[in-house]
Coordinates of C-alpha atoms in Angstrom, one line a residue:
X112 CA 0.0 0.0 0.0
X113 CA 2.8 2.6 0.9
X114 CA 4.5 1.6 -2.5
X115 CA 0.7 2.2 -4.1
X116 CA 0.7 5.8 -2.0
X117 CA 3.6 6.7 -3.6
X118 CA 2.1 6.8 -7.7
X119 CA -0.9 8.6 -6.5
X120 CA -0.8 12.4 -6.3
X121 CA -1.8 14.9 -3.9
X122 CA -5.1 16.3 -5.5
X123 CA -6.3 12.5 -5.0
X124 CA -6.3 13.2 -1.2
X125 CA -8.0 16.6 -1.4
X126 CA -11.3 17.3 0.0
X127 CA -12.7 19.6 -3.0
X128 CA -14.7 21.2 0.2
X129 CA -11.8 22.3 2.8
X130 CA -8.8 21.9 0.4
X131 CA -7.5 19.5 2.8
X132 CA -6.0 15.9 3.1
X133 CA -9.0 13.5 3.9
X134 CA -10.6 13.1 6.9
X135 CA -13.3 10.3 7.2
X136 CA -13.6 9.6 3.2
X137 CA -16.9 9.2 2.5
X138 CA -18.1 8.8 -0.9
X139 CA -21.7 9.5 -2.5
X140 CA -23.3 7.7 -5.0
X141 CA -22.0 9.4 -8.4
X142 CA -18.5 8.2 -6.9
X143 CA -17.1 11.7 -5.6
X144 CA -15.1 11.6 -2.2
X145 CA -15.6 14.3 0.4
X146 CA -14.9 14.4 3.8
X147 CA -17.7 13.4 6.3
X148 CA -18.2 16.7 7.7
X149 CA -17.6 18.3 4.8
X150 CA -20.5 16.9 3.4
X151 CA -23.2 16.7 6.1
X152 CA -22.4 20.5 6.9
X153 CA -23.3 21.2 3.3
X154 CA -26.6 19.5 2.6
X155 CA -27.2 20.7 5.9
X156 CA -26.9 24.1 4.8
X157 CA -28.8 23.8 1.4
X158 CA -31.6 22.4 0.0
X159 CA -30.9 20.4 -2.7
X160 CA -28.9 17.1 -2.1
X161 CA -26.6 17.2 -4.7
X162 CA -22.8 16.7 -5.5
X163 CA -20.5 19.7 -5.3
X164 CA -17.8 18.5 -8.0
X165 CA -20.9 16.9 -10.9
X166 CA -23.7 18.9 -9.3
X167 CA -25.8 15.5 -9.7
X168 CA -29.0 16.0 -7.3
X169 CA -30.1 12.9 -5.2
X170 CA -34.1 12.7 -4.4
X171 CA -33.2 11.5 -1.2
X172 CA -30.4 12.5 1.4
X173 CA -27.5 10.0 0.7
X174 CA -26.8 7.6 3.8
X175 CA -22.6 8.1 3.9
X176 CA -20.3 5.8 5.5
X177 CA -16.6 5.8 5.7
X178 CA -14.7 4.6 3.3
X179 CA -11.8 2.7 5.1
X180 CA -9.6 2.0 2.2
X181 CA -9.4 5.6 1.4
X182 CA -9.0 6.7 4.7
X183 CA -5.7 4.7 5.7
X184 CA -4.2 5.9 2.1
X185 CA -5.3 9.6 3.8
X186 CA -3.9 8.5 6.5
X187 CA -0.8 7.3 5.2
X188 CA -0.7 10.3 2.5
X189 CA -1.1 13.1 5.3
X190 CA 1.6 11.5 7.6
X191 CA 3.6 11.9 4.3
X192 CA 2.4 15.5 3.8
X193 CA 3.4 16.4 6.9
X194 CA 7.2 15.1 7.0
X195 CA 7.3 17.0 4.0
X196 CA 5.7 20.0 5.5
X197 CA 8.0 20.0 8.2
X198 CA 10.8 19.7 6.0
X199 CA 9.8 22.4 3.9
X200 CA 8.9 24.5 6.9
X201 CA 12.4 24.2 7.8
X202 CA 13.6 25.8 4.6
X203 CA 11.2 28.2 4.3
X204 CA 11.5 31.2 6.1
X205 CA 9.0 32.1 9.1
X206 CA 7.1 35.4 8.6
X207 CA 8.9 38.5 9.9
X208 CA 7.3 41.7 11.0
X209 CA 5.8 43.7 8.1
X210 CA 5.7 40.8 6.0
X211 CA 2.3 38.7 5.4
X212 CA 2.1 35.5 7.4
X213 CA 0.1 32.1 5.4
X214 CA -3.2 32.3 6.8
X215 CA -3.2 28.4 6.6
X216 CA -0.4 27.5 8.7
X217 CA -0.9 26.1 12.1
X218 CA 1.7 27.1 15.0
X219 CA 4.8 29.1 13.2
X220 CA 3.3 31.5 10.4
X221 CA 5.2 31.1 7.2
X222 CA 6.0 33.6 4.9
X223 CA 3.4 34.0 1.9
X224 CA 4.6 33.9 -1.3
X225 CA 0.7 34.4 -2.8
X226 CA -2.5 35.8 -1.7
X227 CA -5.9 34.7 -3.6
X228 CA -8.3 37.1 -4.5
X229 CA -11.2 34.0 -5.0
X230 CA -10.5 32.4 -1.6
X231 CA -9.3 35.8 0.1
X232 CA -6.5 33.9 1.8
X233 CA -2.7 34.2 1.6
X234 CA -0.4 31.2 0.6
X235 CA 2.8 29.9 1.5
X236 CA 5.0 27.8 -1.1
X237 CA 3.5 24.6 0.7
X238 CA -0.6 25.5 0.9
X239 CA 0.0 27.3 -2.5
X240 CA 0.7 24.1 -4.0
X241 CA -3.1 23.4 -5.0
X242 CA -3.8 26.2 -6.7
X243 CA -1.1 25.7 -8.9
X244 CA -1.7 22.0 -9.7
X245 CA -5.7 21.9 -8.8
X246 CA -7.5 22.5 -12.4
X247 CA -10.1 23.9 -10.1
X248 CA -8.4 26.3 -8.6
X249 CA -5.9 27.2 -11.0
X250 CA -8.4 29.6 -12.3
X251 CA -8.1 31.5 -8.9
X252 CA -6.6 34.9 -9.3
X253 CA -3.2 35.0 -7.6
X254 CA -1.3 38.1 -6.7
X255 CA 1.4 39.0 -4.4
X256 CA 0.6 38.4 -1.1
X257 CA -0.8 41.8 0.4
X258 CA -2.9 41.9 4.0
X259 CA -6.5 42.7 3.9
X260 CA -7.8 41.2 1.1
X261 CA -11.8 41.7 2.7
X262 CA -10.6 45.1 1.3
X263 CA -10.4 43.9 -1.7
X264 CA -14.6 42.9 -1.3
X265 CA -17.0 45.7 -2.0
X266 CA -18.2 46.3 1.4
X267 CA -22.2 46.6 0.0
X268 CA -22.6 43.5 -2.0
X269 CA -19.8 41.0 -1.0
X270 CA -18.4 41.0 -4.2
X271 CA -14.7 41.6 -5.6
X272 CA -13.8 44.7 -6.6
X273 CA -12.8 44.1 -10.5
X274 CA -14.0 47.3 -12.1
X275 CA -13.3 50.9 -11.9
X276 CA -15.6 53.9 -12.2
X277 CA -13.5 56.9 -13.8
X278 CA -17.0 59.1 -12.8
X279 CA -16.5 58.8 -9.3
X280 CA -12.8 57.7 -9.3
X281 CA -13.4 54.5 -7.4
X282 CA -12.7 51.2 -7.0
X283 CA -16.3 48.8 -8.0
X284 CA -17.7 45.7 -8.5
X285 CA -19.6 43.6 -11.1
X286 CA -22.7 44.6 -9.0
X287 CA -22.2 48.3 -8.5
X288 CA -21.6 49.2 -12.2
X289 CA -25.3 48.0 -12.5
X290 CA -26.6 49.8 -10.1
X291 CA -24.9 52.8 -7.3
X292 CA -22.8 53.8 -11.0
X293 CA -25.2 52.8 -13.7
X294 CA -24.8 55.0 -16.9
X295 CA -21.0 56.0 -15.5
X296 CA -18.2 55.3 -17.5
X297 CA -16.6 51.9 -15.5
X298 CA -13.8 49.9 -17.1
X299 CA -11.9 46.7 -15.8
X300 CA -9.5 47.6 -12.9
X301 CA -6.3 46.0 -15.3
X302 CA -7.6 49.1 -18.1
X303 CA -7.2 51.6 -15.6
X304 CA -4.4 50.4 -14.0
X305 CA -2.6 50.2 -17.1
X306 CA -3.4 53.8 -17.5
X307 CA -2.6 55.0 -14.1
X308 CA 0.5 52.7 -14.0
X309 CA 1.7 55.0 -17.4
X310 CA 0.9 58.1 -15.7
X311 CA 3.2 56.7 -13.0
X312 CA 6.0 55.8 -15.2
X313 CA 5.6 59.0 -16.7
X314 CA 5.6 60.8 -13.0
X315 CA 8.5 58.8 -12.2
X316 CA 10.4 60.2 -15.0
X317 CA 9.6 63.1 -13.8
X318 CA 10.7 62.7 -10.6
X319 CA 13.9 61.1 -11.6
X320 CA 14.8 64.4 -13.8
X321 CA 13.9 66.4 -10.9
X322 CA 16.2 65.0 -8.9
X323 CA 19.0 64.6 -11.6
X324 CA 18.7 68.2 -12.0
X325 CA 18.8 69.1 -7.8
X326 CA 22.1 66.6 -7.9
X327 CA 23.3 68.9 -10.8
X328 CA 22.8 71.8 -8.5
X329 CA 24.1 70.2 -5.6
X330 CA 27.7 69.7 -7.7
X331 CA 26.9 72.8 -9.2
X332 CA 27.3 74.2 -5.1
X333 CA 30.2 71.8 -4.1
X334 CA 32.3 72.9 -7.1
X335 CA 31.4 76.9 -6.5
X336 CA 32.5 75.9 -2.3
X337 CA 35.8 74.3 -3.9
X338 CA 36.8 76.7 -6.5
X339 CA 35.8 79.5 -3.3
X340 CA 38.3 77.2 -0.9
X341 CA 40.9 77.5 -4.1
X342 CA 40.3 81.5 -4.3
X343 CA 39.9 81.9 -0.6
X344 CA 43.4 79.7 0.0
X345 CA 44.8 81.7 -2.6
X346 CA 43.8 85.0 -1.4
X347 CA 45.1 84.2 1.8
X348 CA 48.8 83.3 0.7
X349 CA 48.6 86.5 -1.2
X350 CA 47.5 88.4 1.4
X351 CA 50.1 86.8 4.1
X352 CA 52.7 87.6 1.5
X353 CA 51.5 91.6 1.2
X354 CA 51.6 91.4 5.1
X355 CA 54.8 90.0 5.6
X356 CA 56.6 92.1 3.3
X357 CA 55.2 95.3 4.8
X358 CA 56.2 93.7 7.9
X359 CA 59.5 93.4 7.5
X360 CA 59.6 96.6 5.8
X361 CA 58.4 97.9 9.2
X362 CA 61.0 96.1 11.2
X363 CA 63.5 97.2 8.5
X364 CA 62.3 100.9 9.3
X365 CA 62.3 100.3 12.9
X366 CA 65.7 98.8 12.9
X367 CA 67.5 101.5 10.8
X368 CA 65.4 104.2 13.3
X369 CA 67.1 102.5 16.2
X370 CA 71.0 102.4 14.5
X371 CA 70.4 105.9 13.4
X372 CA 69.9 106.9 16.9
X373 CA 72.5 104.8 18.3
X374 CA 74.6 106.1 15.8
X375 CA 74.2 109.6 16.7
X376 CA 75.0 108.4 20.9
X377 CA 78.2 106.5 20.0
X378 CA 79.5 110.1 17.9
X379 CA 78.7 111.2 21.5
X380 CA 80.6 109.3 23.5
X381 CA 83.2 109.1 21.1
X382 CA 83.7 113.2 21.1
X383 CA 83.3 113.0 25.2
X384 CA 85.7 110.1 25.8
X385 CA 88.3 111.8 23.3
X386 CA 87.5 115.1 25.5
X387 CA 87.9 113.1 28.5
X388 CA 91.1 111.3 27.6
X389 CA 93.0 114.7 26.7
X390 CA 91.3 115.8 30.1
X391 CA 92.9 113.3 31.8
X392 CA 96.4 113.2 30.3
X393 CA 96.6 116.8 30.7
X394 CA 95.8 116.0 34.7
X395 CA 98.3 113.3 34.7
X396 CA 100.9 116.3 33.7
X397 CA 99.7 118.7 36.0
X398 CA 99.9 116.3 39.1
X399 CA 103.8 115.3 37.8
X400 CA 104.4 119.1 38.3
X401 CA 102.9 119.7 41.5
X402 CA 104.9 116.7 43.0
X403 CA 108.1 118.3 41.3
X404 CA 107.3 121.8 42.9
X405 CA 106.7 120.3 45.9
X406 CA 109.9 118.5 46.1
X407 CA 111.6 121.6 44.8
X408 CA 110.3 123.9 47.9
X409 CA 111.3 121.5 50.5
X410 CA 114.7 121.6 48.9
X411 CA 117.8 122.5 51.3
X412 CA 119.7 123.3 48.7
X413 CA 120.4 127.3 47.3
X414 CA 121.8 126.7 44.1
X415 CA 119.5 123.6 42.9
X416 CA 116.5 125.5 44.0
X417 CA 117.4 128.7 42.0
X418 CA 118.5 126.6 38.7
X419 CA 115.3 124.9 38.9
X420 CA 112.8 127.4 39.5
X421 CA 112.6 128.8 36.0
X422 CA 111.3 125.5 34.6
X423 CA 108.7 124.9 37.5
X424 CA 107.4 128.2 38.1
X425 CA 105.4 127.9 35.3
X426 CA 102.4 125.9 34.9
X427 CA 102.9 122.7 31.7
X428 CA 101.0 123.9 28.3
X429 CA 97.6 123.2 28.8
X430 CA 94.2 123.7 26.5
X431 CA 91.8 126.0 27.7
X432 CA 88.8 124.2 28.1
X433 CA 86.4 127.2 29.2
X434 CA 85.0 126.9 25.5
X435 CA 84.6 123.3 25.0
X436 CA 81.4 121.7 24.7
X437 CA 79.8 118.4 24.5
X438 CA 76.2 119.1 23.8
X439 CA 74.1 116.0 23.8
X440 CA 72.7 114.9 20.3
X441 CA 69.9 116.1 19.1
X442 CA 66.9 113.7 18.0
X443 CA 64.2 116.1 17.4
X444 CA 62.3 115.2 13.8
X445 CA 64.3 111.8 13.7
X446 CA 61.1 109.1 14.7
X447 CA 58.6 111.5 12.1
X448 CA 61.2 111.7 9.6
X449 CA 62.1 107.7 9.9
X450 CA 57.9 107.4 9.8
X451 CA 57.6 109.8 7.2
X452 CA 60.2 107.8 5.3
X453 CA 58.4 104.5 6.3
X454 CA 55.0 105.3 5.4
X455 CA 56.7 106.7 1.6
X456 CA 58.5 103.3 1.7
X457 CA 55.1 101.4 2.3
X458 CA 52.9 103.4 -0.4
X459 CA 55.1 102.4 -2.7
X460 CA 55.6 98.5 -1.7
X461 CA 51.9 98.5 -1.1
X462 CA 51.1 99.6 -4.4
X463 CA 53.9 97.8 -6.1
X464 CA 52.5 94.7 -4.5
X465 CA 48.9 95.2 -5.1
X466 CA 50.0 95.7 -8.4
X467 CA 51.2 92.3 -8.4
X468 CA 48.7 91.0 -6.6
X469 CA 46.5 92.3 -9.3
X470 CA 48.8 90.8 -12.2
X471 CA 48.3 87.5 -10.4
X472 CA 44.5 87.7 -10.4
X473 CA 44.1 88.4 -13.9
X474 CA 46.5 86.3 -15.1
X475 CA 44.1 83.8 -14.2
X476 CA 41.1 84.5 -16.8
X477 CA 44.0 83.8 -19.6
X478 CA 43.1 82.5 -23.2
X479 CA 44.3 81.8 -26.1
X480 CA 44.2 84.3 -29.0
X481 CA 44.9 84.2 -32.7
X482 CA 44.9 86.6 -35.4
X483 CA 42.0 86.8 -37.9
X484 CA 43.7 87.0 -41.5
X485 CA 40.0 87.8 -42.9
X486 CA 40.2 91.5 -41.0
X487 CA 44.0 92.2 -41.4
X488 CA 44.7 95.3 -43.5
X489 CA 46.5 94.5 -47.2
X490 CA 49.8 94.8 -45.7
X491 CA 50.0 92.8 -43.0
X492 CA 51.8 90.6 -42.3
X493 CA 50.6 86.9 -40.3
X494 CA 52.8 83.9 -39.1
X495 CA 51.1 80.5 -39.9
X496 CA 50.6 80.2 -36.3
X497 CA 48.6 83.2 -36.1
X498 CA 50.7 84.5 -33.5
X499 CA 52.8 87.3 -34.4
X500 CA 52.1 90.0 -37.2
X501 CA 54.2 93.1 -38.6
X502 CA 54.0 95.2 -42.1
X503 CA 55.3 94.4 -45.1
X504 CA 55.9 96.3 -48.2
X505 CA 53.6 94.7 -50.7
X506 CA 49.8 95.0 -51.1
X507 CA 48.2 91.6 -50.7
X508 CA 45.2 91.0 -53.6
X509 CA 42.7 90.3 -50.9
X510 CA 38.9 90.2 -51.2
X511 CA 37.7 93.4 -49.9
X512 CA 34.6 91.6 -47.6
X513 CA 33.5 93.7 -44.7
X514 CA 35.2 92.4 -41.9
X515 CA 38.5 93.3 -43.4
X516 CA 40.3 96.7 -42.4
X517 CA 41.4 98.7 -45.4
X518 CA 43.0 101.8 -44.5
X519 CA 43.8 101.2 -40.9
X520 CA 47.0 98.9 -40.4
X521 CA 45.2 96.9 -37.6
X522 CA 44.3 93.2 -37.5
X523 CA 41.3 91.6 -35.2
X524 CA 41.8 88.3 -33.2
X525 CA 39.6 85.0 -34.3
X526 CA 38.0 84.8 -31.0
X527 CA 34.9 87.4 -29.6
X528 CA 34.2 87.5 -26.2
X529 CA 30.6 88.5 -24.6
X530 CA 30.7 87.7 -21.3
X531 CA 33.1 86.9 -18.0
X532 CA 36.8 87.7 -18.0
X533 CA 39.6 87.2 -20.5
X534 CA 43.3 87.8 -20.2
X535 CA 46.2 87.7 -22.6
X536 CA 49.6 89.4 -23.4
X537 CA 51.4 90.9 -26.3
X538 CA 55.1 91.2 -27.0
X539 CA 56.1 94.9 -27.8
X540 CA 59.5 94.9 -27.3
X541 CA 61.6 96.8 -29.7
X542 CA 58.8 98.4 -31.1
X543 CA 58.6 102.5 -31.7
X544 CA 54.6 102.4 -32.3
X545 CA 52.0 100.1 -31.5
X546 CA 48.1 99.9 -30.7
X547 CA 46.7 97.1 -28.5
X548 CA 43.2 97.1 -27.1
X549 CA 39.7 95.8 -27.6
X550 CA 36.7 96.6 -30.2
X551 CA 33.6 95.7 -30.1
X552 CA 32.2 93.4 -33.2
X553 CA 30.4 96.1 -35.4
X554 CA 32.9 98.9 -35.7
X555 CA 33.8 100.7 -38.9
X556 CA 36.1 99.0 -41.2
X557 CA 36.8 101.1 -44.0
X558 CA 37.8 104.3 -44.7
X559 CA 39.1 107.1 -41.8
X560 CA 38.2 105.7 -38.3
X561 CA 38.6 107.6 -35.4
X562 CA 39.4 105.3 -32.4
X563 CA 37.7 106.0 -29.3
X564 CA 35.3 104.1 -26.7
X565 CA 32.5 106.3 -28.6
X566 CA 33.1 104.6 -31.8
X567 CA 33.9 101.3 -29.9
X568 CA 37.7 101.2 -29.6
X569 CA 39.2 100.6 -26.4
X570 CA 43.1 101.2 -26.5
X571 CA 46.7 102.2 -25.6
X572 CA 49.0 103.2 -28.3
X573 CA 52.7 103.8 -28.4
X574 CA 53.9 107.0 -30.4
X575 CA 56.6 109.3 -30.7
X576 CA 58.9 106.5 -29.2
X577 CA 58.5 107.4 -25.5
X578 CA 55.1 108.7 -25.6
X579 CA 52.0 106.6 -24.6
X580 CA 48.4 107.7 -25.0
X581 CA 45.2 106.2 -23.5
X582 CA 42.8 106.7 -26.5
X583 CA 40.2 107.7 -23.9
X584 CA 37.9 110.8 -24.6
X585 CA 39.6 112.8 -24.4
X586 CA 42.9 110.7 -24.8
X587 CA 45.5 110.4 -21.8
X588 CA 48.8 110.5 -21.8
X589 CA 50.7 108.4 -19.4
X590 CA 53.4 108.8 -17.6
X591 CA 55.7 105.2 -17.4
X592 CA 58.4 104.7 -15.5
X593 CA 59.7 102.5 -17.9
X594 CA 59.0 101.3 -20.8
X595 CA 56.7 98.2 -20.8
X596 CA 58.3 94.9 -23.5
X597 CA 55.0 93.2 -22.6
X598 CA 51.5 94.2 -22.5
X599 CA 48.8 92.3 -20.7
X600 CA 45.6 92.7 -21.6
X601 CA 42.1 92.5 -19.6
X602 CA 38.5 92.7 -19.8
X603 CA 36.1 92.2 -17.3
X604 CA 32.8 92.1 -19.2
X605 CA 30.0 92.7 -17.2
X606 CA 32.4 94.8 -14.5
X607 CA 32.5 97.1 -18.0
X608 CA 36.8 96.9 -17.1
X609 CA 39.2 96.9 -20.0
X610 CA 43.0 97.3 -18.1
X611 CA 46.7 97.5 -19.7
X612 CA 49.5 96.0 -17.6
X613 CA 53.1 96.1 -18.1
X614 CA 53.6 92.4 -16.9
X615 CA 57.5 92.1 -16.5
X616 CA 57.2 95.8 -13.8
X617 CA 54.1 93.9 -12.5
X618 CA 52.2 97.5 -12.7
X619 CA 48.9 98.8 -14.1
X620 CA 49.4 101.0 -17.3
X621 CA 46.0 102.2 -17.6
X622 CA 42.3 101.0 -17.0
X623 CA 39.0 102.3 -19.4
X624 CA 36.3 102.1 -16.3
X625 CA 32.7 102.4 -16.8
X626 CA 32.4 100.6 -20.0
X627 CA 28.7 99.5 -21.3
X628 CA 29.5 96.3 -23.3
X629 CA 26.5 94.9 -25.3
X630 CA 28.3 93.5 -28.0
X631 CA 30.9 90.7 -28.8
X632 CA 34.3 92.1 -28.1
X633 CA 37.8 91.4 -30.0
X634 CA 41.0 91.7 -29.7
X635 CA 42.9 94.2 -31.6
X636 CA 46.3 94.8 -32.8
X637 CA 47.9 97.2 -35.1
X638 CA 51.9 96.6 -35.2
X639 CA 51.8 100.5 -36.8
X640 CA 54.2 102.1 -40.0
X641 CA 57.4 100.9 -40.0
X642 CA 59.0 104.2 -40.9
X643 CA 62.0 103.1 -43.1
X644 CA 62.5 99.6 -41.1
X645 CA 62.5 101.8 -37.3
X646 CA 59.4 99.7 -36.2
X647 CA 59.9 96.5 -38.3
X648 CA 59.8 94.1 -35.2
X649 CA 56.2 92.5 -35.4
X650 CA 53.5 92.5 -32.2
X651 CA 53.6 89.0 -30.4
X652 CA 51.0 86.7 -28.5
X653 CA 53.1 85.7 -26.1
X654 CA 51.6 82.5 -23.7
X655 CA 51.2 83.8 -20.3
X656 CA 53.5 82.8 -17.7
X657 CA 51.4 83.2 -14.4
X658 CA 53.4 85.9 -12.2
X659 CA 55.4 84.2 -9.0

């Protein structure tokens, strides 16, 4: 019989009634199998005697007895079920908090893996196993195993709740959408979940691009913190160097104030202790004489006293010392001259390294600039590289197209700026005339131009040799200490800045304040007549090397 057990399968065993293993088989009279209870509850609570499974009615109540072969292979099959039960219990895992429990297991809850929406139970892998092999109940609709499914039951007629009415934006079943929502527009719960389940993707997308966008941001912050740290580190070191050197220009100041002084005591004592030694020699004398007039007056002795006399009788040659003087220095005016000097000394270091300081700064918005051989005048001049340009003596046959200068020896840079800052340097050296500066994109090409910020020129020129002019309105002329071999260049666009520096003196040439920049900006460069070869040497973008 065990051997027999063994080739029968589980849905065999099943009461079609409680889903369970046999208990006290009986069977009716169409050959169906049921468990006694099972089936005296059943025609008890209906009035028809018939079979559940064939639905075959009996005109009389059926008189069940137990079936004892079936029952021992119930028997035999449930004490088979449940080795296996506990051996699957041991592999499954028990239900957690939060997570739904099998609503058919007995002692430790199991985990669910499904929850029926026809039996309103939940499932795990072991009482799941007949709906999945059951024909019966394979029609059952499974879904992951969620608590309350008697919410899933319209409340009103005990039915599931398998439509949706888009009228009242509820959840309804067969029932209601033939009567509470009759004439409203109700579609199957999968319709509108599909829909809503788009909308969600679609909100989720959403979502997700707001969020890429607020990480953007938030990178957007952390790089603006770390390029602050970067600027903030670096305007500390400047700052500390600034400091220091006026510091030790300070103790430098203070230190030659205190020698000056000391200087002017040790002349002091010098002049007294020279004083003092004559002093005292002549005192050493004078005592050498008084001891030889007093040995000579105690002489005895006519004739030695008499010889003597004419040599003692007289004081030894002395200075006369009623005149002398030895004033004490005089240090009135020295500490405010010694500031006075300091605080000339620090104007000019301050400035010198702000100046630097400055250099350093805008040094930093360099880029890289190349000449424009579409706007450079006939004459010119271009290396390949686009880097250096002079005059020559022969007319180019150029097309004449607007962007081209034709009477004024100039040449525009390939790159425009319209906003933020830009930096870069030309090479003047050995140059008699130049222009350097900055135009903005729809100045006037041909013909006589007059070059101011009116017109939309911002620049420095070069002329006469040793005389430079801001061609401001009106122009400027500026007074160099020296004069510059390298000009840097910078423009602060929305500051409205456009500043000339001689970068090797590290100090500010001239600065066109107050500009209203609405336009692209260029770079300009005009290397100027060579006047019989005295200005041959051409203009050169030079690649900045950041100031130390």
């Amino acid at each position: 019989m065990s051997a027999a057990s063994c080739l029968m399968t589980e849905d065999q065993f099943l009461c079609s009634i409680c889903l369970d293993v046999f208990t006290d088989p009986v069977a009716t009279s169409c050959g169906h199998n049921f468990c006694k209870t099972c089936i005296t509850q059943h025609w008890d609570n209906n009035v028809q005697y018939q079979c559940p499974n064939c639905k075959e009615v009996f005109n009389t109540r059926p008189e069940l007895r137990v079936n004892t072969f079936i029952s021992e292979m119930a028997a035999q099959f449930r004490q088979s079920a449940q080795q296996k039960d506990s051996s699957s219990s041991s592999e499954q895992q028990a239900a957690k908090p939060g997570e739904v429990p099998c609503d058919v297991c007995t002692g430790t809850k199991l985990k669910a893996l499904k929850s029926c929406l026809v039996c309103l139970d939940s499932y795990c892998e072991t009482h799941l196993e007949p709906h999945l092999t059951r024909s019966g109940l394979k029609r059952h609709q499974l879904i992951n195993p969620v608590e309350n499914l008697e919410g899933r039951m319209c409340t009103k007629h005990d039915k599931l709740l398998e439509l949706f009415c888009k009228t009242d934006q509820m959840c309804v079943c067969m029932l209601c959408s033939i009567s509470d929502h009759k004439n409203h527009d109700v579609v199957p719960l999968k319709e509108e979940y599909e829909g809503k389940k788009a909308e969600l993707g679609k909100t989720e997308a959403e979502i997700q691009q707001m969020i890429q966008k607020r990480r953007l941001k938030i990178q957007e912050f952390k790089h603006t913190v770390e390029l602050s740290e970067e600027d903030a580190d670096r305007e500390i070191s400047d700052g500390v160097q600034v400091f220091t050197a006026l510091k030790e220009s300070v103790e430098r100041s203070q230190s030659e104030l205190i020698d000056t002084i000391k200087e002017k005591q040790r002349k002091t004592e010098k002049q007294a202790e020279g004083f003092i030694k004559e002093l005292e020699q002549e005192i050493s004398e004078l005592k050498k004489r008084s001891t030889e007039v007093e040995q000579l007056s105690h002489s005895e002795d006519h004739l030695h006293l008499l010889q003597s006399f004419r040599n003692l009788n007289t004081a030894p040659p002395t200075k006369d010392w009623s005149g002398v003087r030895v004033g004490p220095p005089s240090y009135e005016g020295t500490v405010v001259r010694a500031v006075n000097q300091l605080e000339e000394t620090l104007s000019k270091q301050m400035k010198k390294l702000l100046t630097e300081a400055e250099l350093k700064r805008v040094q930093k918005s360099a880029v890289d600039v190349t000449l424009d051989p579409d706007t450079a005048y006939p004459y010119l001049i271009l290396s390949d590289d686009g880097k250096q340009v002079k005059l020559g003596d022969v007319k180019k046959h150029l097309p004449d197209n607007p962007e081209r200068f034709n009477c004024l020896v100039s040449v525009l840079a390939k790159q425009s700026f319209s906003s933020g800052t830009f930096y870069y340097e030309v090479q003047v050296k050995e140059k008699t005339k130049w222009t350097l500066g900055v135009v903005r994109e729809s100045i006037n090409r041909k013909g006589s131009i007059t070059a101011t910020p009116q017109n939309g020129y911002w620049t420095i020129m070069l002329r006469n040799e040793n005389e430079y002019v801001a061609r401001d309105d009106p122009q400027v002329r500026l007074s160099l200490n020296c004069q510059p071999e390298k000009v840097g260049l910078f423009v602060d666009y929305e500051e409205g800045l456009v500043s000339f520096h001689d970068v090797d003196a590290a100090a500010l040439i001239y600065s066109f304040t107050g500009c209203c920049f609405t336009e692209k900006l260029f770079p300009f460069f005009s290397p100027c007549y060579n006047y019989s070869g005295k200005n041959s040497a051409p203009l050169i973008i030079s690649p900045v090397n950041h100031t130390e």
